[in-house]
Amino acid sequence: MIDTIKQDLKNIVAEWIESGYLHEGDVFVIGCSTSEVAGEHIGTHGSADIAEAIFNAMSDLKEKTGVKLAFQCCEHLNRALCVERTTKEAQQLEEVSVVPVKHAGGSMATYAYNHMEDPVMVEHIKGDAGIDIGETMIGMQLRHVAVPLRFNQRYIGKARTNGARVRPKLIGGARAHYEDTRLNNSCK
């Protein structure tokens, strides 16, 4: 199964890169239930092996696009996020005192915390894009206005996968003009 998961991840990373939605310095939020990826109910069968595969794929995405990664914890840590200290400083985020573990934070955030260069935990972030693997609800961690993305790769393992990016808010009413090409496909 892990080989299938790795191929699914490779496919979704390629789609993100080809989308053109990611830019250097963007904050990319990863919400993930490794239990769901394994075909089990969220929070019941966390897997360090699956977390490792996802972490490696997201690290590849980071390397190829220059995004900053933010790994969301589970509900037991109020969906706090694990980020690199440099991301915390660049985004002027407030650090919180907690260390994710498998049953309070989840396998994915735990793996990320233990494998990042200089990890810190933050309570909130305003991400520019993200991936939700297993319906973990990353929307609260994205800037307004989030736009759902429909990629060809709809599953990672057994978990449904959705992506989102953000766009600037449309303001100004009937007389306003929106010439920015970033808005053209998201306003229909």
Tab-separated table of N, CA, C and O in Angstrom, residues 119-163:
chain	number	residue	atom	x	y	z
A	119	PRO	N	11.597	23.277	14.391
A	119	PRO	CA	10.140	23.387	14.466
A	119	PRO	C	9.658	24.180	15.665
A	119	PRO	O	10.258	24.140	16.739
A	120	VAL	N	8.573	24.901	15.439
A	120	VAL	CA	7.847	25.565	16.513
A	120	VAL	C	6.360	25.362	16.244
A	120	VAL	O	5.954	25.063	15.121
A	121	MET	N	5.572	25.549	17.280
A	121	MET	CA	4.130	25.404	17.158
A	121	MET	C	3.477	26.778	17.232
A	121	MET	O	3.874	27.615	18.045
A	122	VAL	N	2.488	26.977	16.359
A	122	VAL	CA	1.711	28.205	16.361
A	122	VAL	C	0.238	27.828	16.369
A	122	VAL	O	-0.147	26.753	15.918
A	123	GLU	N	-0.576	28.726	16.899
A	123	GLU	CA	-2.002	28.421	17.035
A	123	GLU	C	-2.787	28.704	15.756
A	123	GLU	O	-3.746	28.001	15.444
A	124	HIS	N	-2.395	29.737	15.029
A	124	HIS	CA	-3.115	30.150	13.826
A	124	HIS	C	-2.129	30.563	12.746
A	124	HIS	O	-1.020	30.991	13.045
A	125	ILE	N	-2.582	30.459	11.505
A	125	ILE	CA	-1.785	30.942	10.382
A	125	ILE	C	-2.764	31.359	9.297
A	125	ILE	O	-3.927	30.955	9.319
A	126	LYS	N	-2.337	32.176	8.377
A	126	LYS	CA	-3.164	32.566	7.231
A	126	LYS	C	-2.444	32.078	5.983
A	126	LYS	O	-1.669	32.795	5.372
A	127	GLY	N	-2.722	30.827	5.622
A	127	GLY	CA	-2.049	30.198	4.495
A	127	GLY	C	-2.529	30.715	3.152
A	127	GLY	O	-3.631	31.257	3.025
A	128	ASP	N	-1.676	30.519	2.155
A	128	ASP	CA	-1.969	30.938	0.783
A	128	ASP	C	-2.557	29.807	-0.047
A	128	ASP	O	-3.187	30.051	-1.076
A	129	ALA	N	-2.336	28.594	0.379
A	129	ALA	CA	-2.832	27.403	-0.319
A	129	ALA	C	-2.686	26.237	0.637
A	129	ALA	O	-2.055	26.352	1.693
A	130	GLY	N	-3.271	25.107	0.256
A	130	GLY	CA	-3.124	23.952	1.129
A	130	GLY	C	-3.773	22.716	0.567
A	130	GLY	O	-4.469	22.753	-0.453
A	131	ILE	N	-3.498	21.633	1.252
A	131	ILE	CA	-4.050	20.333	0.881
A	131	ILE	C	-4.674	19.712	2.117
A	131	ILE	O	-4.111	19.767	3.211
A	132	ASP	N	-5.863	19.169	1.917
A	132	ASP	CA	-6.594	18.510	2.984
A	132	ASP	C	-6.690	17.031	2.619
A	132	ASP	O	-7.375	16.667	1.673
A	133	ILE	N	-5.978	16.214	3.349
A	133	ILE	CA	-5.925	14.775	3.094
A	133	ILE	C	-6.736	14.068	4.173
A	133	ILE	O	-6.319	14.008	5.322
A	134	GLY	N	-7.924	13.601	3.814
A	134	GLY	CA	-8.757	12.892	4.777
A	134	GLY	C	-9.744	13.775	5.513
A	134	GLY	O	-10.144	13.462	6.631
A	135	GLU	N	-10.115	14.896	4.911
A	135	GLU	CA	-11.146	15.780	5.458
A	135	GLU	C	-10.840	16.261	6.873
A	135	GLU	O	-11.618	16.081	7.805
A	136	THR	N	-9.707	16.924	7.018
A	136	THR	CA	-9.255	17.403	8.324
A	136	THR	C	-9.574	18.872	8.572
A	136	THR	O	-9.244	19.386	9.624
A	137	MET	N	-10.189	19.540	7.614
A	137	MET	CA	-10.688	20.910	7.786
A	137	MET	C	-9.574	21.960	7.908
A	137	MET	O	-9.349	22.523	8.969
A	138	ILE	N	-8.900	22.246	6.803
A	138	ILE	CA	-7.836	23.254	6.829
A	138	ILE	C	-8.338	24.669	6.584
A	138	ILE	O	-7.574	25.625	6.692
A	139	GLY	N	-9.609	24.823	6.250
A	139	GLY	CA	-10.139	26.138	5.876
A	139	GLY	C	-9.864	27.235	6.885
A	139	GLY	O	-9.628	28.385	6.507
A	140	MET	N	-9.872	26.909	8.166
A	140	MET	CA	-9.626	27.918	9.197
A	140	MET	C	-8.196	28.451	9.160
A	140	MET	O	-7.901	29.463	9.784
A	141	GLN	N	-7.321	27.778	8.426
A	141	GLN	CA	-5.915	28.186	8.376
A	141	GLN	C	-5.559	28.902	7.070
A	141	GLN	O	-4.383	29.143	6.807
A	142	LEU	N	-6.556	29.229	6.249
A	142	LEU	CA	-6.308	29.899	4.970
A	142	LEU	C	-6.814	31.340	5.025
A	142	LEU	O	-7.790	31.637	5.701
A	143	ARG	N	-6.134	32.201	4.272
A	143	ARG	CA	-6.594	33.581	4.153
A	143	ARG	C	-7.924	33.598	3.401
A	143	ARG	O	-8.256	32.685	2.688
A	144	HIS	N	-8.640	34.682	3.550
A	144	HIS	CA	-9.839	34.893	2.736
A	144	HIS	C	-9.377	35.361	1.365
A	144	HIS	O	-8.443	36.139	1.267
A	145	VAL	N	-9.827	34.926	0.315
A	145	VAL	CA	-10.963	34.077	0.019
A	145	VAL	C	-10.420	32.757	-0.507
A	145	VAL	O	-9.654	32.745	-1.462
A	146	ALA	N	-10.807	31.648	0.109
A	146	ALA	CA	-10.329	30.335	-0.308
A	146	ALA	C	-11.119	29.856	-1.522
A	146	ALA	O	-12.333	29.996	-1.580
A	147	VAL	N	-10.389	29.305	-2.482
A	147	VAL	CA	-10.986	28.780	-3.711
A	147	VAL	C	-10.651	27.293	-3.781
A	147	VAL	O	-9.475	26.925	-3.799
A	148	PRO	N	-11.668	26.404	-3.813
A	148	PRO	CA	-11.372	24.973	-3.890
A	148	PRO	C	-10.771	24.602	-5.235
A	148	PRO	O	-11.111	25.200	-6.256
A	149	LEU	N	-9.888	23.636	-5.221
A	149	LEU	CA	-9.254	23.147	-6.441
A	149	LEU	C	-9.630	21.687	-6.650
A	149	LEU	O	-9.685	20.915	-5.695
A	150	ARG	N	-9.847	21.344	-7.878
A	150	ARG	CA	-10.197	19.965	-8.227
A	150	ARG	C	-9.081	19.389	-9.091
A	150	ARG	O	-9.009	19.666	-10.275
A	151	PHE	N	-8.226	18.634	-8.472
A	151	PHE	CA	-7.155	17.996	-9.206
A	151	PHE	C	-7.598	16.621	-9.678
A	151	PHE	O	-8.563	16.058	-9.157
A	152	ASN	N	-6.887	16.058	-10.630
A	152	ASN	CA	-7.178	14.707	-11.103
A	152	ASN	C	-6.945	13.672	-10.010
A	152	ASN	O	-7.678	12.702	-9.904
A	153	GLN	N	-5.899	13.880	-9.209
A	153	GLN	CA	-5.575	12.961	-8.113
A	153	GLN	C	-6.493	13.295	-6.944
A	153	GLN	O	-6.227	14.211	-6.187
A	154	ARG	N	-7.595	12.561	-6.801
A	154	ARG	CA	-8.613	12.863	-5.798
A	154	ARG	C	-8.419	12.098	-4.495
A	154	ARG	O	-9.071	12.400	-3.495
A	155	TYR	N	-7.540	11.112	-4.499
A	155	TYR	CA	-7.291	10.307	-3.299
A	155	TYR	C	-5.793	10.146	-3.083
A	155	TYR	O	-5.025	10.069	-4.036
A	156	ILE	N	-5.404	10.086	-1.828
A	156	ILE	CA	-4.072	9.644	-1.438
A	156	ILE	C	-4.329	8.417	-0.569
A	156	ILE	O	-4.941	8.535	0.505
A	157	GLY	N	-3.929	7.278	-1.078
A	157	GLY	CA	-4.337	6.037	-0.428
A	157	GLY	C	-5.841	5.958	-0.486
A	157	GLY	O	-6.447	6.115	-1.540
A	158	LYS	N	-6.469	5.784	0.675
A	158	LYS	CA	-7.933	5.687	0.759
A	158	LYS	C	-8.591	7.009	1.162
A	158	LYS	O	-9.805	7.086	1.300
A	159	ALA	N	-7.793	8.058	1.368
A	159	ALA	CA	-8.321	9.333	1.861
A	159	ALA	C	-8.672	10.282	0.727
A	159	ALA	O	-7.872	10.507	-0.173
A	160	ARG	N	-9.879	10.860	0.819
A	160	ARG	CA	-10.242	11.905	-0.129
A	160	ARG	C	-9.321	13.093	0.082
A	160	ARG	O	-8.966	13.429	1.215
A	161	THR	N	-8.953	13.706	-1.030
A	161	THR	CA	-8.003	14.806	-0.982
A	161	THR	C	-8.562	16.005	-1.733
A	161	THR	O	-9.044	15.869	-2.854
A	162	ASN	N	-8.496	17.159	-1.099
A	162	ASN	CA	-8.910	18.409	-1.715
A	162	ASN	C	-7.795	19.424	-1.572
A	162	ASN	O	-7.033	19.386	-0.618
A	163	GLY	N	-7.757	20.332	-2.512
A	163	GLY	CA	-6.808	21.426	-2.436
A	163	GLY	C	-7.550	22.744	-2.405
A	163	GLY	O	-8.723	22.825	-2.752
